[in-house]
Amino acid sequence: MTIALRRRLLAEFTGTALLVTAVVGSGIMAATLSPADVGLQLLQNSIATTFALGTLILIFGPVSGAHFNPVVSGADWFLGRRAGTGLTARDLAGYVAAQVLGAIAGSVLANLMFDLAAVDFSGKDRAAVNLWLGEVVATAGLILLIFALARSGRAPIAPAAVSAYIGAAYWFTSSTSFANPAVTIGRAFTDTFAGIAPTSVPGFVLAQLVGLAVGVGLLAALYPDAGAAADQVVVPTDEDAAAGRRP
């Protein structure tokens, strides 16, 4: 493993961990401060997640691209294969492992910060067809947004655009927009506001993979050469800049 890849994997691990910490921690705080108002809890949770995600992309984007999401990394690998851009298969395996482990660590950290058991598997059932449909929509939209920004040379605005999309999708999707297999797995490790029962995880992940396929299909129709910009996803890394690959 090269030093550069180690740095990228550390960035993906740490960024995903802090993202899940923000999701879970803000959910715990919201439930504590507004115990009788679920709508207000969701508002507080979504605002904190939106701000945290944008900030984390700014911090870790120059190192790893700030994917924090296996479906984003998977699309990056798939679309970039023909153009010789994006992640390699080895990179993809490392990114996914780092993201999943980071997500679990993020839930554990949030639990500990709020004086809860380090691991307390969620009992919140989220298994329903309408929720899976929400995940398909949320994930497809996220993939389309990220790669459209990269293809059109607007990757530098990704921190604001991606975080704004996720914040909005909290409210316009029935599932509150997990849109991320790693985050879904991580949220199973906390029995709090943001939790998901382990038995509900496979359905959500499958729906997210369907959303990935839908998003890639839309990209093929709208931006046939989107793979040429895979190096700019989510934001260009320092290595891309050094190689002159910024748009």
Short mmCIF file of C-alpha atoms in Angstrom, two decimals:
data_model
loop_
_atom_site.label_atom_id
_atom_site.label_comp_id
_atom_site.label_asym_id
_atom_site.label_seq_id
_atom_site.Cartn_x
_atom_site.Cartn_y
_atom_site.Cartn_z
CA MET A 1 0.00 0.00 0.00
CA THR A 2 1.45 3.34 -1.01
CA ILE A 3 1.76 6.23 1.42
CA ALA A 4 -0.63 8.23 -0.76
CA LEU A 5 -3.27 5.51 -0.54
CA ARG A 6 -2.80 5.26 3.22
CA ARG A 7 -3.44 8.98 3.52
CA ARG A 8 -6.58 8.70 1.42
CA LEU A 9 -7.91 5.76 3.42
CA LEU A 10 -7.24 7.59 6.68
CA ALA A 11 -9.15 10.58 5.32
CA GLU A 12 -12.08 8.38 4.28
CA PHE A 13 -12.11 6.61 7.64
CA THR A 14 -11.91 9.80 9.68
CA GLY A 15 -14.32 11.78 7.53
CA THR A 16 -16.95 9.05 7.54
CA ALA A 17 -16.53 8.57 11.29
CA LEU A 18 -17.04 12.26 11.98
CA LEU A 19 -20.03 12.38 9.62
CA VAL A 20 -21.76 9.55 11.49
CA THR A 21 -20.79 11.12 14.80
CA ALA A 22 -22.55 14.30 13.66
CA VAL A 23 -25.64 12.39 12.51
CA VAL A 24 -25.95 10.27 15.64
CA GLY A 25 -24.77 12.89 18.13
CA SER A 26 -27.11 15.60 16.84
CA GLY A 27 -29.95 13.08 16.92
CA ILE A 28 -29.26 12.30 20.56
CA MET A 29 -29.05 15.98 21.42
CA ALA A 30 -32.25 16.76 19.52
CA ALA A 31 -34.16 13.99 21.29
CA THR A 32 -32.86 15.30 24.63
CA LEU A 33 -33.72 18.95 24.02
CA SER A 34 -37.04 18.43 22.21
CA PRO A 35 -38.38 15.12 23.53
CA ALA A 36 -42.00 15.76 22.59
CA ASP A 37 -41.54 17.12 19.04
CA VAL A 38 -40.28 14.68 16.42
CA GLY A 39 -40.50 17.29 13.66
CA LEU A 40 -38.22 19.63 15.59
CA GLN A 41 -35.87 16.74 16.31
CA LEU A 42 -35.57 16.02 12.58
CA LEU A 43 -35.00 19.69 11.82
CA GLN A 44 -32.18 19.90 14.37
CA ASN A 45 -30.67 16.65 13.13
CA SER A 46 -30.81 17.68 9.46
CA ILE A 47 -29.29 21.12 10.06
CA ALA A 48 -26.37 19.69 12.03
CA THR A 49 -25.77 17.01 9.39
CA THR A 50 -25.87 19.55 6.55
CA PHE A 51 -23.29 21.81 8.17
CA ALA A 52 -21.08 18.92 9.25
CA LEU A 53 -21.06 17.28 5.81
CA GLY A 54 -20.10 20.49 4.02
CA THR A 55 -17.31 21.13 6.50
CA LEU A 56 -15.96 17.58 6.31
CA ILE A 57 -15.85 17.70 2.51
CA LEU A 58 -13.77 20.87 2.75
CA ILE A 59 -11.39 19.25 5.26
CA PHE A 60 -10.85 15.86 3.63
CA GLY A 61 -11.65 16.54 -0.03
CA PRO A 62 -8.11 17.60 -0.95
CA VAL A 63 -6.77 14.30 0.44
CA SER A 64 -9.23 11.62 -0.71
CA GLY A 65 -11.97 13.38 -2.65
CA ALA A 66 -14.24 13.09 0.42
CA HIS A 67 -16.46 10.29 -0.89
CA PHE A 68 -17.48 9.00 2.59
CA ASN A 69 -19.89 6.70 0.74
CA PRO A 70 -19.44 3.30 -0.96
CA VAL A 71 -21.97 4.07 -3.69
CA VAL A 72 -20.08 7.24 -4.61
CA SER A 73 -16.80 5.34 -4.67
CA GLY A 74 -18.42 2.51 -6.64
CA ALA A 75 -19.77 4.91 -9.26
CA ASP A 76 -16.38 6.61 -9.44
CA TRP A 77 -14.69 3.28 -10.17
CA PHE A 78 -17.35 2.09 -12.62
CA LEU A 79 -17.61 5.30 -14.65
CA GLY A 80 -13.88 5.94 -14.71
CA ARG A 81 -12.77 2.53 -16.00
CA ARG A 82 -12.92 3.28 -19.73
CA ALA A 83 -11.40 6.73 -19.40
CA GLY A 84 -8.62 5.54 -17.08
CA THR A 85 -9.73 7.95 -14.37
CA GLY A 86 -11.19 7.62 -10.87
CA LEU A 87 -10.52 4.83 -8.39
CA THR A 88 -8.84 1.56 -9.23
CA ALA A 89 -10.42 -1.71 -8.03
CA ARG A 90 -7.82 -1.83 -5.25
CA ASP A 91 -8.62 1.74 -4.25
CA LEU A 92 -12.33 0.94 -4.24
CA ALA A 93 -11.89 -2.02 -1.89
CA GLY A 94 -9.84 0.12 0.49
CA TYR A 95 -12.27 3.04 0.35
CA VAL A 96 -15.29 0.84 1.12
CA ALA A 97 -13.55 -0.87 4.04
CA ALA A 98 -12.39 2.47 5.47
CA GLN A 99 -15.85 3.99 5.10
CA VAL A 100 -17.66 1.11 6.79
CA LEU A 101 -15.19 0.91 9.67
CA GLY A 102 -15.29 4.69 10.03
CA ALA A 103 -19.08 4.71 10.17
CA ILE A 104 -19.11 2.12 12.95
CA ALA A 105 -16.44 4.06 14.85
CA GLY A 106 -18.52 7.23 14.46
CA SER A 107 -21.55 5.65 16.11
CA VAL A 108 -19.42 4.30 18.95
CA LEU A 109 -17.87 7.74 19.48
CA ALA A 110 -21.27 9.46 19.56
CA ASN A 111 -22.60 6.89 22.03
CA LEU A 112 -19.64 7.42 24.33
CA MET A 113 -19.84 11.22 24.15
CA PHE A 114 -23.40 11.06 25.44
CA ASP A 115 -22.58 8.53 28.17
CA LEU A 116 -24.28 5.61 26.47
CA ALA A 117 -23.05 2.07 25.93
CA ALA A 118 -20.35 2.06 23.26
CA VAL A 119 -22.38 -0.40 21.17
CA ASP A 120 -26.14 -0.68 21.53
CA PHE A 121 -27.77 -2.14 18.44
CA SER A 122 -30.81 -0.20 17.34
CA GLY A 123 -34.31 -1.53 17.70
CA LYS A 124 -35.79 0.99 15.25
CA ASP A 125 -37.40 -0.96 12.43
CA ARG A 126 -37.18 0.78 9.06
CA ALA A 127 -38.23 -2.08 6.78
CA ALA A 128 -40.95 -0.92 4.36
CA VAL A 129 -41.30 -0.61 0.60
CA ASN A 130 -41.96 3.14 0.73
CA LEU A 131 -38.75 3.67 2.73
CA TRP A 132 -36.75 1.61 0.23
CA LEU A 133 -38.20 3.71 -2.59
CA GLY A 134 -37.09 6.81 -0.70
CA GLU A 135 -33.56 5.42 -0.56
CA VAL A 136 -33.56 4.73 -4.30
CA VAL A 137 -34.57 8.33 -4.99
CA ALA A 138 -32.12 9.84 -2.49
CA THR A 139 -29.17 7.77 -3.72
CA ALA A 140 -29.85 8.25 -7.43
CA GLY A 141 -30.14 11.99 -6.94
CA LEU A 142 -26.91 12.13 -4.98
CA ILE A 143 -24.96 10.24 -7.67
CA LEU A 144 -26.44 12.40 -10.42
CA LEU A 145 -25.59 15.60 -8.56
CA ILE A 146 -21.99 14.70 -7.75
CA PHE A 147 -21.05 13.54 -11.23
CA ALA A 148 -22.94 16.33 -12.98
CA LEU A 149 -20.94 18.83 -10.93
CA ALA A 150 -17.67 17.09 -11.82
CA ARG A 151 -18.50 16.76 -15.52
CA SER A 152 -19.54 20.40 -15.85
CA GLY A 153 -16.44 21.73 -14.11
CA ARG A 154 -18.24 22.79 -10.95
CA ALA A 155 -16.68 20.33 -8.50
CA PRO A 156 -15.40 23.16 -6.25
CA ILE A 157 -18.99 23.93 -5.22
CA ALA A 158 -19.62 20.31 -4.20
CA PRO A 159 -19.27 20.97 -0.43
CA ALA A 160 -22.21 23.37 -0.54
CA ALA A 161 -24.26 21.52 -3.16
CA VAL A 162 -23.90 18.01 -1.74
CA SER A 163 -24.61 19.06 1.83
CA ALA A 164 -27.60 21.12 0.67
CA TYR A 165 -28.99 18.13 -1.23
CA ILE A 166 -28.64 15.79 1.74
CA GLY A 167 -30.21 18.36 4.05
CA ALA A 168 -33.17 18.76 1.70
CA ALA A 169 -33.49 15.00 1.14
CA TYR A 170 -33.94 14.54 4.90
CA TRP A 171 -37.33 16.15 4.31
CA PHE A 172 -38.46 15.13 0.82
CA THR A 173 -37.73 11.40 1.11
CA SER A 174 -39.70 8.97 3.26
CA SER A 175 -36.48 7.36 4.55
CA THR A 176 -34.89 10.67 5.65
CA SER A 177 -32.14 10.05 3.09
CA PHE A 178 -29.50 7.68 4.42
CA ALA A 179 -28.24 7.29 0.80
CA ASN A 180 -25.06 5.63 2.04
CA PRO A 181 -24.42 1.92 2.80
CA ALA A 182 -21.56 2.67 5.21
CA VAL A 183 -23.59 5.19 7.18
CA THR A 184 -26.52 2.77 7.22
CA ILE A 185 -24.35 0.05 8.74
CA GLY A 186 -22.84 2.46 11.25
CA ARG A 187 -26.23 3.72 12.40
CA ALA A 188 -27.23 0.16 13.35
CA PHE A 189 -24.76 0.41 16.26
CA THR A 190 -26.74 3.03 18.17
CA ASP A 191 -30.21 2.67 19.67
CA THR A 192 -30.95 6.38 19.45
CA PHE A 193 -32.89 8.82 17.23
CA ALA A 194 -30.74 8.12 14.15
CA GLY A 195 -30.55 4.36 14.61
CA ILE A 196 -31.71 1.61 12.29
CA ALA A 197 -32.35 -1.99 13.33
CA PRO A 198 -29.70 -4.40 11.99
CA THR A 199 -32.48 -6.41 10.36
CA SER A 200 -33.47 -3.33 8.34
CA VAL A 201 -29.95 -2.68 7.05
CA PRO A 202 -29.95 -5.18 4.12
CA GLY A 203 -33.12 -3.69 2.63
CA PHE A 204 -31.72 -0.17 2.84
CA VAL A 205 -28.38 -1.17 1.34
CA LEU A 206 -30.06 -3.03 -1.51
CA ALA A 207 -32.23 0.02 -2.22
CA GLN A 208 -29.13 2.21 -2.23
CA LEU A 209 -27.46 -0.10 -4.76
CA VAL A 210 -30.56 0.15 -6.95
CA GLY A 211 -30.31 3.93 -6.58
CA LEU A 212 -26.68 3.70 -7.66
CA ALA A 213 -27.72 1.83 -10.82
CA VAL A 214 -30.48 4.35 -11.55
CA GLY A 215 -28.11 7.27 -11.01
CA VAL A 216 -25.46 5.78 -13.29
CA GLY A 217 -28.12 5.10 -15.93
CA LEU A 218 -29.29 8.71 -15.83
CA LEU A 219 -25.69 9.89 -16.08
CA ALA A 220 -25.15 7.71 -19.16
CA ALA A 221 -28.16 9.35 -20.79
CA LEU A 222 -27.44 12.94 -19.73
CA TYR A 223 -23.63 13.02 -19.52
CA PRO A 224 -22.27 10.15 -21.68
CA ASP A 225 -18.66 11.13 -20.95
CA ALA A 226 -19.10 11.63 -17.20
CA GLY A 227 -16.38 9.05 -16.53
CA ALA A 228 -13.76 11.44 -17.89
CA ALA A 229 -14.34 13.62 -14.83
CA ALA A 230 -14.18 10.81 -12.25
CA ASP A 231 -10.97 12.27 -10.83
CA GLN A 232 -12.96 15.33 -9.73
CA VAL A 233 -15.36 13.37 -7.45
CA VAL A 234 -16.47 14.55 -4.91
CA VAL A 235 -13.85 17.30 -5.11
CA PRO A 236 -10.42 17.20 -6.80
CA THR A 237 -7.62 15.96 -4.56
CA ASP A 238 -4.22 17.59 -4.19
CA GLU A 239 -2.80 14.83 -6.40
CA ASP A 240 -5.24 15.77 -9.15
CA ALA A 241 -4.24 19.41 -8.85
CA ALA A 242 -0.55 18.53 -9.06
CA ALA A 243 -1.22 16.50 -12.21
CA GLY A 244 -3.11 19.41 -13.76
CA ARG A 245 -6.47 17.64 -13.70
CA ARG A 246 -8.54 20.41 -12.14
CA PRO A 247 -11.30 21.54 -14.48
#
